Short mmCIF file of C-alpha atoms and ligand atoms in Angstrom, two decimals:
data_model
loop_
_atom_site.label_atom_id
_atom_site.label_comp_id
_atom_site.label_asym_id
_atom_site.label_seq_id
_atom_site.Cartn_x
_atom_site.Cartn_y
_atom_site.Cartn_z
CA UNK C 169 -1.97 24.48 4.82
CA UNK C 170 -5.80 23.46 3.51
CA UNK C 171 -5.51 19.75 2.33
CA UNK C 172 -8.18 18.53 -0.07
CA UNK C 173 -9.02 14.54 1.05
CA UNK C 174 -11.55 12.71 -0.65
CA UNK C 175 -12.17 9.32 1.74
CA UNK C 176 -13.68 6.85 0.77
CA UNK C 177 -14.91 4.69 3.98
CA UNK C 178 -16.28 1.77 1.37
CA UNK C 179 -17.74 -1.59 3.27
CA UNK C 180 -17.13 -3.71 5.86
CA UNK C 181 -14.98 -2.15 8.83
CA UNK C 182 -13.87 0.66 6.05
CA UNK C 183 -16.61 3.11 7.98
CA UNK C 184 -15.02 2.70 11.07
CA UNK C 185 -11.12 2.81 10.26
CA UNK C 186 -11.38 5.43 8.70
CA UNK C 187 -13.50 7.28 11.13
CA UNK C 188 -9.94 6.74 13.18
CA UNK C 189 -7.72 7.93 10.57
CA UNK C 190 -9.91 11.39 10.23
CA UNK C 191 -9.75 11.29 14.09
CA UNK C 192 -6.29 11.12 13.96
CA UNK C 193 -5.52 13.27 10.93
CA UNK C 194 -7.75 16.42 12.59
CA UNK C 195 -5.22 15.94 15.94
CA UNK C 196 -2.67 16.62 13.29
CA UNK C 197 -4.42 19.66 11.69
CA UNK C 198 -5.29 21.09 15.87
CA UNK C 199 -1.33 20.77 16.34
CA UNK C 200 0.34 21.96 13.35
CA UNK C 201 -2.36 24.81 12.02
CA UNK C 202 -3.82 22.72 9.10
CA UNK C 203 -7.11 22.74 7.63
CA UNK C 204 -8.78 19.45 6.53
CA UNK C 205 -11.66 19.46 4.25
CA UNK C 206 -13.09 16.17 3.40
CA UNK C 207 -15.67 15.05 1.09
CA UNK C 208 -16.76 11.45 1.04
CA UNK C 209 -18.02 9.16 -1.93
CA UNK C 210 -19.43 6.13 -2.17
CA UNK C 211 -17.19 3.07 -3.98
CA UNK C 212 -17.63 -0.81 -4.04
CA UNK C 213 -20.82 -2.34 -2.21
CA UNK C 214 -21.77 1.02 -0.64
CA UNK C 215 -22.02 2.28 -4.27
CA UNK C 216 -23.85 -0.58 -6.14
CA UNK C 217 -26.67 -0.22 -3.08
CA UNK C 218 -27.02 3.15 -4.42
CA UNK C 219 -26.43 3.54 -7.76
CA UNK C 220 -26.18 -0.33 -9.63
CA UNK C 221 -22.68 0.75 -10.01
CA UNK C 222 -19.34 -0.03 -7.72
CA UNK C 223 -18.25 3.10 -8.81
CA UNK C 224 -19.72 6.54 -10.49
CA UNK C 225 -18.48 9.46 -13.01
CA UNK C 226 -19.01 11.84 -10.23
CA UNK C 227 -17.67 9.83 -7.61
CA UNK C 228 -13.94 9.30 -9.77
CA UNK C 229 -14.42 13.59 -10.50
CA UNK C 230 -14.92 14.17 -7.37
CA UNK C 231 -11.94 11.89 -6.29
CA UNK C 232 -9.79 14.02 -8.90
CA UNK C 233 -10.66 17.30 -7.33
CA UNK C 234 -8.62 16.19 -4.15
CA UNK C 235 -5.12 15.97 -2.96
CA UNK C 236 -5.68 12.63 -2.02
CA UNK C 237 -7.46 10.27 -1.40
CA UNK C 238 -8.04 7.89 1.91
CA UNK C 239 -9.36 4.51 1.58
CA UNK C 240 -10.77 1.84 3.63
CA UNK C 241 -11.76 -1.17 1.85
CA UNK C 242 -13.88 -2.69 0.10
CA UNK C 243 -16.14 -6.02 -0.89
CA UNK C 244 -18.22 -8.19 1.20
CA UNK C 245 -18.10 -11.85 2.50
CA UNK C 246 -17.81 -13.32 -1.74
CA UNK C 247 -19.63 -16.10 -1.01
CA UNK C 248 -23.06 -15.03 0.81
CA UNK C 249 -23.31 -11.17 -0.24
CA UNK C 250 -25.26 -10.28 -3.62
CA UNK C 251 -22.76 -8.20 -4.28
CA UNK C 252 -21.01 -10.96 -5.75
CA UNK C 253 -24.02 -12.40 -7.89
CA UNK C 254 -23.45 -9.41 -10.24
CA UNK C 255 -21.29 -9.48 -13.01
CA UNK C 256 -17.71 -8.98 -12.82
CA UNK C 257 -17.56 -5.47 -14.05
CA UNK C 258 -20.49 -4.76 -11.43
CA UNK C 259 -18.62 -6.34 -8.56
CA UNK C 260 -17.27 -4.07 -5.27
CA UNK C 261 -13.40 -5.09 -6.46
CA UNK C 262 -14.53 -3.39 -10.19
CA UNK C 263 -14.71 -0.21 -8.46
CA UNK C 264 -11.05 -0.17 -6.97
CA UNK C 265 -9.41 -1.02 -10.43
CA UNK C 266 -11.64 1.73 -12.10
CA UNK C 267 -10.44 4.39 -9.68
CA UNK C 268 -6.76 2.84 -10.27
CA UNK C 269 -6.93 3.29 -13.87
CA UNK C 270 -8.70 6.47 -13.74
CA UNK C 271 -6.17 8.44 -11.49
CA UNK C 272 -3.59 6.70 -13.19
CA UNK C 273 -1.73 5.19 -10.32
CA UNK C 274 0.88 3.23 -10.98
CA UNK C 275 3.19 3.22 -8.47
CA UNK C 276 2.17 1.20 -5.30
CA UNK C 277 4.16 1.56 -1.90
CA UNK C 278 3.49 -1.12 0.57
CA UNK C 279 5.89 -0.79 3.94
CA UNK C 280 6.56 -3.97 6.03
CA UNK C 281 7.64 -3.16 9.18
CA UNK C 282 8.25 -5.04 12.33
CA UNK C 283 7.86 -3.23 15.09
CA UNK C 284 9.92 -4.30 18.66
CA UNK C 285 6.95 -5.18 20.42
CA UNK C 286 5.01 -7.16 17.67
CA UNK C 287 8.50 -8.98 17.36
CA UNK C 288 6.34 -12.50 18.63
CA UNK C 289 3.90 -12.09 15.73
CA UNK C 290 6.94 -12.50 13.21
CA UNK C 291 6.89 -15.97 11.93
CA UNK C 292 10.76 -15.95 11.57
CA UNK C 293 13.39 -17.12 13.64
CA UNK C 294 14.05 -15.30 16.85
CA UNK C 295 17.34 -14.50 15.71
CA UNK C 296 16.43 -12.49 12.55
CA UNK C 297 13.07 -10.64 14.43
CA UNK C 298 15.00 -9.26 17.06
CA UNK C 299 17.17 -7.07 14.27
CA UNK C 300 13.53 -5.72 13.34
CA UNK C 301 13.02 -4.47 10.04
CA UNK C 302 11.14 -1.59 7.88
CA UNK C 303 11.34 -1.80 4.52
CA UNK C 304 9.07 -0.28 1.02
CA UNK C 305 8.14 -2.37 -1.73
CA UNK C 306 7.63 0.31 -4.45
CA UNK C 307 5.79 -1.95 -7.51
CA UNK C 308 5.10 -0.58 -10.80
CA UNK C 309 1.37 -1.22 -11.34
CA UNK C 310 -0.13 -0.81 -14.56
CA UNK C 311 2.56 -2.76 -16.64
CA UNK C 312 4.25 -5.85 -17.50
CA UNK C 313 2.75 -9.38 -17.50
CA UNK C 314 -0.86 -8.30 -16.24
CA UNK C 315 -1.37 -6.00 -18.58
CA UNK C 316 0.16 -7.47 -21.91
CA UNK C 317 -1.37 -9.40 -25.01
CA UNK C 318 -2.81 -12.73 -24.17
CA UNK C 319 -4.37 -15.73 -25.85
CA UNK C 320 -5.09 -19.26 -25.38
CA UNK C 321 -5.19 -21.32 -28.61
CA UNK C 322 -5.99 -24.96 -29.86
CA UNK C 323 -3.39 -26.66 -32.41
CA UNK C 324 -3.86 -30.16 -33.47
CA UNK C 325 -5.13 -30.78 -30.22
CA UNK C 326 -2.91 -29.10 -27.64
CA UNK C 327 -3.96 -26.30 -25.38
CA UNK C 328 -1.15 -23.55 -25.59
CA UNK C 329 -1.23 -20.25 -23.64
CA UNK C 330 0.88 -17.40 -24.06
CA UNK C 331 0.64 -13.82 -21.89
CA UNK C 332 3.26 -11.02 -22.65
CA UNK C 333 5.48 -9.10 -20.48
CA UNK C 334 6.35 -6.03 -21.94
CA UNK C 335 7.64 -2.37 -20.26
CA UNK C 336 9.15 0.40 -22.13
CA UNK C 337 11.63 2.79 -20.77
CA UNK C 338 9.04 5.77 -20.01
CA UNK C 339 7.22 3.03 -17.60
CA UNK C 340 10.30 2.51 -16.20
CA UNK C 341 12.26 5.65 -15.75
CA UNK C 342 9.09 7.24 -13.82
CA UNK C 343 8.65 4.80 -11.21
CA UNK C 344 12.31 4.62 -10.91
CA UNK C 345 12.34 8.26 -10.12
CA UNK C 346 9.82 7.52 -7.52
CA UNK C 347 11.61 5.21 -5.87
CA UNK C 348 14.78 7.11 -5.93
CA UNK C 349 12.62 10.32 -4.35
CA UNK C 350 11.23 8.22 -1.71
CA UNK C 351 14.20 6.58 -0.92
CA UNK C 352 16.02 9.65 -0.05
CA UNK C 353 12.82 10.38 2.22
CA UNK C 354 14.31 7.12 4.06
CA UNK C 355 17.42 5.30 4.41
CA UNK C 356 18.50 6.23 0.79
CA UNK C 357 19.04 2.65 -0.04
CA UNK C 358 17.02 1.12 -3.49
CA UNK C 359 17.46 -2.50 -4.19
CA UNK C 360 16.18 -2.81 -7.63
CA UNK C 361 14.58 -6.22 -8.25
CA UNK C 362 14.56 -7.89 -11.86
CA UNK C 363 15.58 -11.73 -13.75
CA UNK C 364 17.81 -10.09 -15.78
CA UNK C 365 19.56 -12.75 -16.18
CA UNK C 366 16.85 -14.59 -18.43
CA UNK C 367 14.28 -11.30 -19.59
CA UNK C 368 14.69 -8.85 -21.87
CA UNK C 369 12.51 -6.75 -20.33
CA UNK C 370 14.65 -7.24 -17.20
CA UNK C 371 17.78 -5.71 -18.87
CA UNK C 372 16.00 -2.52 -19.68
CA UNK C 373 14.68 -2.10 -16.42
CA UNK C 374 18.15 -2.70 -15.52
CA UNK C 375 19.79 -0.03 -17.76
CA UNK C 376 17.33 2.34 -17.19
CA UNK C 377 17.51 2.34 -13.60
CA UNK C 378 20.97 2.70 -13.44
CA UNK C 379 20.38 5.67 -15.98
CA UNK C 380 18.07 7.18 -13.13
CA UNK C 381 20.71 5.98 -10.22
CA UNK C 382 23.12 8.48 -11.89
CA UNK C 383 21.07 11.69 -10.56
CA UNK C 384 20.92 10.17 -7.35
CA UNK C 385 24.60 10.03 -6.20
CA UNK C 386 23.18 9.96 -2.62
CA UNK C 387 21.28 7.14 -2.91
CA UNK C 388 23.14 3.76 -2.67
CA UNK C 389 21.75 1.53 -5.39
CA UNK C 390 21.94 -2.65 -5.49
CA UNK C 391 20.75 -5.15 -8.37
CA UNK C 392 18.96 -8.30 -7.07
CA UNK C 393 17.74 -11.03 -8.90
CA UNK C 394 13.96 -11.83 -7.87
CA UNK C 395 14.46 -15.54 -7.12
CA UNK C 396 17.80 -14.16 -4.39
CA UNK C 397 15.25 -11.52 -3.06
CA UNK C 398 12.32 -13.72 -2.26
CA UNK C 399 14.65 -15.89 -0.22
CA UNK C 400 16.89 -12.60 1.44
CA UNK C 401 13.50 -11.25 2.61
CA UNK C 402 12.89 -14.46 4.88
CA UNK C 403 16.69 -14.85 5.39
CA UNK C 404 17.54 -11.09 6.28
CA UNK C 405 14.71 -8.36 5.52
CA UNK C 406 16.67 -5.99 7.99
CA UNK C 407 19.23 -5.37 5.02
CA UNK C 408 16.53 -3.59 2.66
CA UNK C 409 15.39 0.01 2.52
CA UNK C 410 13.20 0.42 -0.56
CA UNK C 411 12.79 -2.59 -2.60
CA UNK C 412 12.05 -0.88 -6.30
CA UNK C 413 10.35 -3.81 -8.85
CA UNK C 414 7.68 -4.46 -11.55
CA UNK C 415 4.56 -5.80 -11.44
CA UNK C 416 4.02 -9.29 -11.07
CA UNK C 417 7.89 -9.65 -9.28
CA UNK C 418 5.75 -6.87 -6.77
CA UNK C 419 2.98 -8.90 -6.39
CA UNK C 420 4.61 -11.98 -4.93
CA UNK C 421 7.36 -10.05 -2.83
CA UNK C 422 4.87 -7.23 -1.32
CA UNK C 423 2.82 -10.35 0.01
CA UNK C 424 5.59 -12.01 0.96
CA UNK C 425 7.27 -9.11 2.85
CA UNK C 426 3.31 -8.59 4.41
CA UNK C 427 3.35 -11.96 6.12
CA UNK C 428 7.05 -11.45 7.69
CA UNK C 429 5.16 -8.87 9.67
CA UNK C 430 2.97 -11.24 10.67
CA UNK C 431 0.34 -8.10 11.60
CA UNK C 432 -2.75 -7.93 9.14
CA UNK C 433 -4.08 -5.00 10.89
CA UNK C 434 -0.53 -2.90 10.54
CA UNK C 435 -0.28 -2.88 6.50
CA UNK C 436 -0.52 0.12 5.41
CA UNK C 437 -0.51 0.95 1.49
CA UNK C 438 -0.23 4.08 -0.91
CA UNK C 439 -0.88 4.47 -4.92
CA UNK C 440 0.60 7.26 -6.63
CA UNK C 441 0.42 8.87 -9.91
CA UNK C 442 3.23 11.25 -11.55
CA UNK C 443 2.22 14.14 -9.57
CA UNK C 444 1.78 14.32 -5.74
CA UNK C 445 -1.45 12.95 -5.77
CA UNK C 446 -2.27 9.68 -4.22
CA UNK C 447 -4.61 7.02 -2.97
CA UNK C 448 -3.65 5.48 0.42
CA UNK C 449 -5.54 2.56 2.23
CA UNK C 450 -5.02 -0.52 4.21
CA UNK C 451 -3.43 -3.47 2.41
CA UNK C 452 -6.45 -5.57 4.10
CA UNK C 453 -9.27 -5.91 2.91
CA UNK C 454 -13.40 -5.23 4.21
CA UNK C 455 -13.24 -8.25 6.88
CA UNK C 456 -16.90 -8.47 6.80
CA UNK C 457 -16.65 -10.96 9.70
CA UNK C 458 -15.79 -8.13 12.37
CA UNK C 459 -17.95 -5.25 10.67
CA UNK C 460 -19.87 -3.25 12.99
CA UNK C 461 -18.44 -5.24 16.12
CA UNK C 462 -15.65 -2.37 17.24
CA UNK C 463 -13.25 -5.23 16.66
CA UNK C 464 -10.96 -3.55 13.62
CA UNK C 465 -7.38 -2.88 14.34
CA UNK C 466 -7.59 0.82 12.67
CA UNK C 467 -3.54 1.36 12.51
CA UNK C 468 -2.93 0.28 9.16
CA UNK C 469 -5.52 2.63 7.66
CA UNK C 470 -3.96 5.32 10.22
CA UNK C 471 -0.55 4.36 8.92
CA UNK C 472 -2.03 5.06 5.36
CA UNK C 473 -2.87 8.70 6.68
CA UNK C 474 0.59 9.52 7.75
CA UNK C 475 2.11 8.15 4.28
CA UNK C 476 -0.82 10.41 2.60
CA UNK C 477 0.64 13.65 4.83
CA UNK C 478 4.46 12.44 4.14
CA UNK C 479 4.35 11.48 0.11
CA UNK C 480 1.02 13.61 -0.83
CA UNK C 481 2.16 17.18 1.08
CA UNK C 482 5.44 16.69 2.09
CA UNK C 483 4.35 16.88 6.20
CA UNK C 484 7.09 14.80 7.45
CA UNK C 485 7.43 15.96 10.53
CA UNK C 486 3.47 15.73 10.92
CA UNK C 487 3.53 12.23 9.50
CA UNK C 488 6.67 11.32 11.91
CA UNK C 489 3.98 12.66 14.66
CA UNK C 490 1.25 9.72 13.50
CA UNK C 491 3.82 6.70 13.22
CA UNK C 492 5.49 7.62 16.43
CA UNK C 493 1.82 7.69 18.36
CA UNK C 494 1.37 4.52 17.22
CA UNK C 495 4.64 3.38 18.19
CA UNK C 496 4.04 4.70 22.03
CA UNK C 497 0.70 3.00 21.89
CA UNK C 498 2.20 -0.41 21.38
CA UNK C 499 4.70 0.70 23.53
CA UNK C 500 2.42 1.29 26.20
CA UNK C 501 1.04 -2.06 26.29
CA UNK C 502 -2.44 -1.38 24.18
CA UNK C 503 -3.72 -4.22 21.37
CA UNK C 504 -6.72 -4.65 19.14
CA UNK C 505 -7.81 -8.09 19.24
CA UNK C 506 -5.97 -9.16 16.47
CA UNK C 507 -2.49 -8.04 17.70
CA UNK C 508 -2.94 -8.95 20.95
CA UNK C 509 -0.74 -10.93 23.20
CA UNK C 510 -0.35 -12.00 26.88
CA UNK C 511 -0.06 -8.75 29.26
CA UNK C 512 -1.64 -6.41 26.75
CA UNK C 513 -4.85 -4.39 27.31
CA UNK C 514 -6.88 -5.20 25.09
CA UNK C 515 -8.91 -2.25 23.50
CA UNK C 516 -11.26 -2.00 20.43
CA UNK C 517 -11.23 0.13 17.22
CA UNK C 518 -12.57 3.15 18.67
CA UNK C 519 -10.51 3.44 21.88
CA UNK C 520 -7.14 2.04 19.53
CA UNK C 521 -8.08 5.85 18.15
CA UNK C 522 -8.47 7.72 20.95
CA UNK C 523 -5.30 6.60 22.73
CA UNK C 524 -3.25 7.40 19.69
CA UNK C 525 -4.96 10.97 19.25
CA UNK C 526 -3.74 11.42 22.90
CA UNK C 527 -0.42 10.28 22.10
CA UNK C 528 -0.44 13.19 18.91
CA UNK C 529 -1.67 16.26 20.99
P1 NAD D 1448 -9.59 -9.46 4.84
O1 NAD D 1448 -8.28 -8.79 4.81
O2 NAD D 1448 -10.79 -8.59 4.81
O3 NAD D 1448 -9.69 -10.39 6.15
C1 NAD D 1448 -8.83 -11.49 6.42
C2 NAD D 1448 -8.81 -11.76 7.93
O4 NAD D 1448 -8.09 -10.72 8.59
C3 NAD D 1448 -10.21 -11.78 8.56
O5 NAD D 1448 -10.24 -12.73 9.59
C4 NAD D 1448 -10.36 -10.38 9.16
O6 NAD D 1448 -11.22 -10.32 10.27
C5 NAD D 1448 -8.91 -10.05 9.54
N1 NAD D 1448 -8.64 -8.60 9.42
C6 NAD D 1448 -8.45 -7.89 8.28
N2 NAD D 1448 -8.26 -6.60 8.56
C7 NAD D 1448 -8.31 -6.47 9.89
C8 NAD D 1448 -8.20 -5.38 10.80
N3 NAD D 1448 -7.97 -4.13 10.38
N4 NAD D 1448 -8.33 -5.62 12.12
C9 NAD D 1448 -8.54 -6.85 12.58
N5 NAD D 1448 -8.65 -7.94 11.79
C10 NAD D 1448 -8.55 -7.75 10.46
O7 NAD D 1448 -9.62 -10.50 3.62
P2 NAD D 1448 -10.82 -11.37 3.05
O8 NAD D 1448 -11.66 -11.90 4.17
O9 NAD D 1448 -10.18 -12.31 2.11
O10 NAD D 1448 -11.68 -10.37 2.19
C11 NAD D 1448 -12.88 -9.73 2.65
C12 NAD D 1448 -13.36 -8.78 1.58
O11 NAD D 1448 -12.40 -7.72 1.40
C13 NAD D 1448 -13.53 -9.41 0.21
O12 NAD D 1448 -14.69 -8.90 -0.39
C14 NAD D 1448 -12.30 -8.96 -0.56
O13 NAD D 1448 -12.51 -8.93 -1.96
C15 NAD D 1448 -12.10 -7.58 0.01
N6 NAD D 1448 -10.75 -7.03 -0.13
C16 NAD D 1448 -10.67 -5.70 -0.39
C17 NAD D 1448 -9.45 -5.09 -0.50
C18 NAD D 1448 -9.41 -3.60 -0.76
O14 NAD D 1448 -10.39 -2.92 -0.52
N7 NAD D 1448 -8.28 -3.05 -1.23
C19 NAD D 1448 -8.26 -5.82 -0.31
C20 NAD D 1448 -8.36 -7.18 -0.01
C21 NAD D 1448 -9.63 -7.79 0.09
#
């Protein structure tokens, strides 16, 4: 099969992770008869050195010409880099949202998983890391409360602020139906997320994922209010499969679910539009303080590479290949610096890739 990738290695230690995740992906393509072709572009500071802008016309056509698209990150240290002198529709982060809204992504996956041997970095008790976990926070993400009407007016002398959360069922019903496809790619479990017990817009979602549930009958689907959720996700994250939400309820849980982990380095991330087509990167971001050093831990991005071959072209068994390198790798004892514990070898970025390319072929 000939997959299309457009990668975009960005700033910071983006060049080198994803230098890993090609590494990686091409030990895929040597074992299982694929063909990659890749074209980089430039986005955030890598672009405005070049062009003024974070992000060109011909990068976002180019971009749209692919399969998919593998990110690293992007942005520089925001307090000493010029980058962020610029405006705010010049800045690095202006680049990301562009391509977002461009490619029209709006459903964002982020997995938090705990794996056995990173069981120490998991700030919970003993007693609920040792169950592990690996769950999917599917968020809508170009609705709701950050996108809606908002104003902030004077009256007699009293600030007053209002911002608007509104969905409508279309918004709804299609990232349902993506988190109903994906969860049958899993543990067929969906725990749909809302306050509808106080929103309006709640209750819709509500209704209209049930109305999605019904041509799912394999997929086992659970109602949970988003105050319950935040709390069951520190009290017993083993329990969920794919957590399906909106927007903001997204923002707070995906975060929260990322620091269970405990394991910057190990987030990965996907975006996804209505068709197969995707944009998959780290859920961390440049760290400009270890660029160029061979410190990066380059799993997360190489995580985001298996999710691109498993959601993007349906290569499960290729992207099972990927996740279960990694696995061994940790298995066998090896740690970037920021993983690392007491009787690990400790290896750097480069190495990290090598050993989990061996691990593949
Ligand atoms: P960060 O995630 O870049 O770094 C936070 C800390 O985690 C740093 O100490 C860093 O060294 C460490 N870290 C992050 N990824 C790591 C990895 N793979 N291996 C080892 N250590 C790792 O967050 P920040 O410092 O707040 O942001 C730096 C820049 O990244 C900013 O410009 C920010 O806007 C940008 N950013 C970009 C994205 C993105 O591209 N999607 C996301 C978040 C932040």
């Amino acid at each position: 099969m000939e997959l299309k990738i457009t990668c975009i290695p960005g700033d910071g230690i983006g060049p080198e992770i994803v230098a890993e995740a090609k590494k990686t992906l091409d030990a895929v393509a040597l074992k299982y008869g694929h063909d990659m072709k890749y074209t980089d572009i430039l986005m955030g500071g890598a672009s405005i050195d070049v062009h003024g802008v974070p992000l060109t016309d011909e990068a976002v056509e180019t971009a749209r010409r692919a399969d998919a698209v593998l990110m690293g990150s992007i942005g520089g240290d925001t307090t000493t880099s010029p980058w962020y002198k610029l405006a705010p529709n010049l800045r690095p982060e202006a680049g990301l949202l562009a391509i977002r809204k461009a490619l029209n992504l709006f459903a964002n996956l982020r997995p938090a998983v705990l794996y056995e041997e990173l069981a120490g970095a998991c700030p919970l008790k003993a007693e609920i890391s040792e169950k592990g976990f690996d769950m999917l926070i599917m968020r809508e993400l170009t609705g709701g409360l950050y996108f809606g009407e908002r104003r902030t007016t004077e009256e007699n002398g009293v600030r007053k602020a209002v911002d608007t959360l509104t969905y409508d069922e279309k918004e709804i019903r299609r990232i349902a139906i993506k988190g109903f496809d994906i969860a049958r790619k899993r543990k067929k479990k969906v725990t749909s997320v809302d306050k509808a017990n106080v929103l309006d817009s709640s209750r819709l979602w509500r209704a209209v994922v049930e109305e999605v549930a019904k041509d799912y009958p394999d997929v086992t689907l659970e109602h949970m209010l988003v105050d319950n959720c935040a709390m069951q996700l520190v009290k017993d994250p083993a329990q969920f499969d794919v957590i399906l939400t909106e927007n903001m309820f997204g923002d707070i849980l995906s975060d929260e679910a990322s620091m269970v982990t405990g394991s910057i380095g190990m987030l990965a991330s996907a975006s996804l539009n209505d068709t197969k087509f995707g944009l998959y990167e780290p859920s961390h971001g440049s760290a400009p303080d270890i660029a160029g050093k061979d410190l990066a831990n380059p799993i997360a991005t190489i995580l985001s590479a298996s999710m691109m071959l498993r959601y993007s072209f349906d290569l499960d068994k290729e992207a099972d290949a990927i996740d279960n390198a990694v696995k061994q790798v940790l298995k066998d004892g090896y740690r970037t610096g920021d993983i690392m514990s007491e009787g690990c070898t400790q290896v750097g970025c480069k190495k990290m890739g090598d050993l989990i390319v061996e691990r593949i072929q």
